Coordinates of C-alpha atoms in Angstrom, one line a residue:
X1 CA 0.0 0.0 0.0
X2 CA 1.4 3.4 -1.0
X3 CA 1.5 5.6 2.1
X4 CA 4.0 8.2 1.0
X5 CA 2.2 11.4 -0.1
X6 CA 5.1 12.5 -2.3
X7 CA 4.8 9.2 -4.3
X8 CA 1.0 9.7 -4.6
X9 CA 1.6 13.2 -6.0
X10 CA 4.1 12.0 -8.7
X11 CA 1.3 12.1 -11.3
X12 CA 0.9 15.9 -10.7
X13 CA 4.6 16.5 -11.2
X14 CA 4.6 14.4 -14.3
X15 CA 1.7 16.4 -15.8
X16 CA 3.6 19.6 -15.0
X17 CA 6.8 18.5 -16.8
X18 CA 4.9 17.2 -19.8
X19 CA 3.7 20.8 -20.4
X20 CA 1.9 20.9 -23.8
X21 CA 3.2 17.5 -25.0
X22 CA 0.5 14.9 -25.9
X23 CA 0.8 11.5 -24.2
X24 CA 1.9 10.0 -27.5
X25 CA 4.6 12.6 -28.1
X26 CA 5.9 12.4 -24.5
X27 CA 6.0 8.6 -24.5
X28 CA 8.0 8.7 -27.7
X29 CA 10.4 11.3 -26.2
X30 CA 11.0 9.0 -23.2
X31 CA 11.1 5.8 -25.2
X32 CA 8.1 4.4 -23.3
X33 CA 4.7 3.2 -24.3
X34 CA 1.6 5.4 -24.2
X35 CA 0.0 2.9 -21.8
X36 CA 2.8 3.3 -19.3
X37 CA 2.6 7.1 -19.4
X38 CA -1.2 7.0 -19.0
X39 CA -0.9 4.7 -16.0
X40 CA 1.6 7.1 -14.4
X41 CA -0.7 10.1 -15.0
X42 CA -3.7 8.3 -13.5
X43 CA -1.7 7.2 -10.5
X44 CA -2.3 3.6 -11.3
X45 CA 1.4 2.7 -11.4
X46 CA 4.7 4.5 -10.5
X47 CA 8.0 4.5 -12.4
X48 CA 11.0 2.4 -11.5
X49 CA 14.2 4.3 -10.6
X50 CA 15.6 3.9 -14.1
X51 CA 12.5 5.2 -15.7
X52 CA 12.3 8.1 -13.2
X53 CA 15.8 9.0 -14.2
X54 CA 15.0 8.9 -17.9
X55 CA 12.0 11.2 -17.4
X56 CA 14.0 13.6 -15.3
X57 CA 16.8 13.8 -17.9
X58 CA 14.4 14.2 -20.9
X59 CA 12.5 17.0 -19.1
X60 CA 15.6 18.7 -17.7
X61 CA 14.3 18.6 -14.1
X62 CA 15.8 17.5 -10.8
X63 CA 15.6 13.7 -10.2
X64 CA 15.1 14.5 -6.4
X65 CA 12.2 16.9 -7.1
X66 CA 10.5 14.5 -9.6
X67 CA 10.7 11.7 -7.1
X68 CA 9.9 13.5 -3.9
X69 CA 8.5 16.9 -4.7
X70 CA 11.3 18.6 -2.6
X71 CA 13.1 21.3 -4.5
X72 CA 16.6 22.3 -3.3
X73 CA 16.7 26.1 -3.8
X74 CA 20.0 27.8 -4.4
X75 CA 22.0 24.7 -4.8
X76 CA 23.9 24.6 -8.1
X77 CA 23.5 21.6 -10.4
X78 CA 26.3 19.1 -9.9
X79 CA 27.7 16.8 -12.6
X80 CA 26.0 13.5 -12.1
X81 CA 29.3 11.7 -12.6
X82 CA 30.6 13.4 -9.5
X83 CA 27.5 13.0 -7.3
X84 CA 27.9 9.3 -6.9
X85 CA 31.5 9.6 -5.7
X86 CA 30.7 12.3 -3.1
X87 CA 30.7 11.6 0.6
X88 CA 27.4 12.2 2.3
X89 CA 27.3 13.8 5.7
X90 CA 24.3 13.3 7.9
X91 CA 23.4 16.3 10.0
X92 CA 21.2 16.0 13.1
X93 CA 17.6 17.2 13.4
X94 CA 17.0 20.0 15.9
X95 CA 16.7 18.3 19.3
X96 CA 13.1 19.4 20.0
X97 CA 11.9 17.8 16.8
X98 CA 13.6 14.4 17.2
X99 CA 11.0 11.6 17.0
X100 CA 10.7 8.9 19.5
X101 CA 12.0 5.5 18.4
X102 CA 8.4 4.4 17.9
X103 CA 7.5 7.4 15.7
X104 CA 10.7 6.9 13.6
X105 CA 9.9 3.3 13.2
X106 CA 6.3 3.7 12.1
X107 CA 6.7 7.0 10.2
X108 CA 3.8 8.3 12.2
X109 CA 4.4 11.8 10.9
X110 CA 4.9 10.9 7.2
X111 CA 2.5 13.7 6.2
X112 CA 3.9 16.2 8.7
X113 CA 7.4 16.6 9.9
X114 CA 9.4 13.6 8.6
X115 CA 10.4 11.4 11.6
X116 CA 14.1 11.3 10.8
X117 CA 17.1 11.4 13.1
X118 CA 19.4 13.1 10.6
X119 CA 19.5 14.7 7.1
X120 CA 21.9 13.9 4.3
X121 CA 24.1 16.6 2.7
X122 CA 26.7 16.2 -0.1
X123 CA 30.3 17.0 0.8
X124 CA 30.6 19.1 -2.4
X125 CA 27.8 21.4 -1.3
X126 CA 29.3 21.9 2.1
X127 CA 32.7 22.5 0.7
X128 CA 31.4 25.1 -1.8
X129 CA 29.8 27.2 0.9
X130 CA 32.5 26.5 3.5
X131 CA 30.2 25.0 6.1
X132 CA 31.4 22.6 8.9
X133 CA 28.9 19.7 8.9
X134 CA 29.4 19.3 12.7
X135 CA 28.0 22.8 13.1
X136 CA 24.8 22.3 11.0
X137 CA 21.4 21.0 12.0
X138 CA 18.0 20.5 10.3
X139 CA 14.9 22.3 11.4
X140 CA 11.4 21.7 10.1
X141 CA 9.5 25.1 9.9
X142 CA 6.0 25.1 11.4
X143 CA 3.1 27.5 10.7
X144 CA 2.8 30.5 8.4
X145 CA 4.7 33.2 10.2
X146 CA 7.5 33.4 7.6
X147 CA 5.4 32.8 4.5
X148 CA 5.8 33.1 1.5
X149 CA 9.6 32.8 2.0
X150 CA 9.3 29.8 4.4
X151 CA 6.2 27.7 4.5
X152 CA 4.8 25.0 6.8
X153 CA 7.1 21.9 6.8
X154 CA 9.8 23.5 4.7
X155 CA 13.2 22.2 5.8
X156 CA 15.8 24.7 7.0
X157 CA 19.5 24.0 7.3
X158 CA 20.8 25.9 10.3
X159 CA 24.4 26.9 10.9
X160 CA 25.1 27.0 14.6
X161 CA 28.6 28.4 14.0
X162 CA 27.6 32.1 14.6
X163 CA 30.4 34.6 14.5
X164 CA 28.1 37.6 14.8
X165 CA 24.5 38.6 14.4
X166 CA 23.8 40.1 11.0
X167 CA 20.9 42.5 10.7
X168 CA 18.2 41.1 8.4
X169 CA 19.4 37.5 8.9
X170 CA 17.0 34.6 9.7
X171 CA 17.7 32.9 13.0
X172 CA 16.4 30.1 15.1
X173 CA 16.1 31.1 18.8
X174 CA 15.0 29.6 22.0
X175 CA 13.2 31.6 24.6
X176 CA 12.1 29.8 27.8
X177 CA 10.2 26.8 26.5
X178 CA 9.5 28.3 23.0
X179 CA 11.4 27.9 19.7
X180 CA 11.2 31.0 17.5
X181 CA 12.2 31.4 13.8
X182 CA 12.6 35.1 13.3
X183 CA 14.4 37.7 11.2
X184 CA 16.6 39.8 13.5
X185 CA 17.0 43.6 12.8
X186 CA 19.6 45.3 14.9
X187 CA 18.7 48.6 16.5
X188 CA 20.6 51.0 18.8
X189 CA 18.6 49.7 21.8
X190 CA 18.6 46.0 21.0
X191 CA 16.9 43.6 18.6
X192 CA 13.6 43.5 16.6
X193 CA 12.4 40.0 16.0
X194 CA 10.4 40.1 12.8
X195 CA 8.0 37.8 10.9
X196 CA 6.8 38.1 7.3
X197 CA 3.2 37.6 8.4
X198 CA 1.8 41.1 9.1
X199 CA -0.5 39.7 11.8
X200 CA 2.5 38.6 13.8
X201 CA 3.6 41.1 16.5
X202 CA 7.2 42.3 16.4
X203 CA 9.2 41.3 19.5
X204 CA 11.4 44.0 20.9
X205 CA 14.4 42.7 22.8
X206 CA 16.4 45.3 24.8
X207 CA 20.1 44.6 25.3
X208 CA 19.7 43.8 28.9
X209 CA 17.4 40.9 27.9
X210 CA 19.7 39.3 25.3
X211 CA 20.8 36.6 27.8
X212 CA 17.2 35.3 28.0
X213 CA 17.3 34.3 24.3
X214 CA 19.5 31.5 23.1
X215 CA 20.4 31.8 19.4
X216 CA 20.7 28.3 18.0
X217 CA 21.9 29.4 14.6
X218 CA 21.0 31.2 11.3
X219 CA 19.3 29.8 8.2
X220 CA 21.7 29.1 5.4
X221 CA 19.4 26.9 3.2
X222 CA 15.7 26.6 2.6
X223 CA 14.4 23.2 1.2
X224 CA 10.9 23.8 -0.1
X225 CA 8.2 21.3 0.7
X226 CA 6.3 21.0 -2.6
X227 CA 4.4 17.8 -1.8

């Protein structure tokens, strides 16, 4: 039984990449039968890994996005010959979002925050941006406070190696028992913690209250949830 929502939605992404092509023309382009393509579009069947790779190549789209619906923004395309030789680092998920062993085993949150213990990143991407994998973590955004820039269940790579606070940067903070994702604007008197949602109240933090806020890190990558 198919329980993964991203797999169920493959037919929608296939229809998107076909654009104006007819089923016949698209099938010929991918060297597949019309019946196979129609079955994919109806959700009756799903492609094998090799056929998924063929479709992605013919449509010039990301294999990852076609398979999962997750689009990696801002990451340059890497030559496929190099990808398979790259080391993969696994960065931890933010400690407050770690699943219990039972949740991780049963994928209880498959349609919400993925119940994963860590997240894979390619060595080449880390090297390009100069990030230390030991200083990174994954945070799954919740709610609509930072939309449209960051939506519900978007994945955020957080760099905990903070040298200084940069005005306008996006930061993950802890205050008492709360976790806050906010844009920090530096002022003469302290910080303004901002949201993109106009209905969210700006939080003013005077300098004498800085110690009450723990800055976990700043957002260095947004992984859009397009499922």
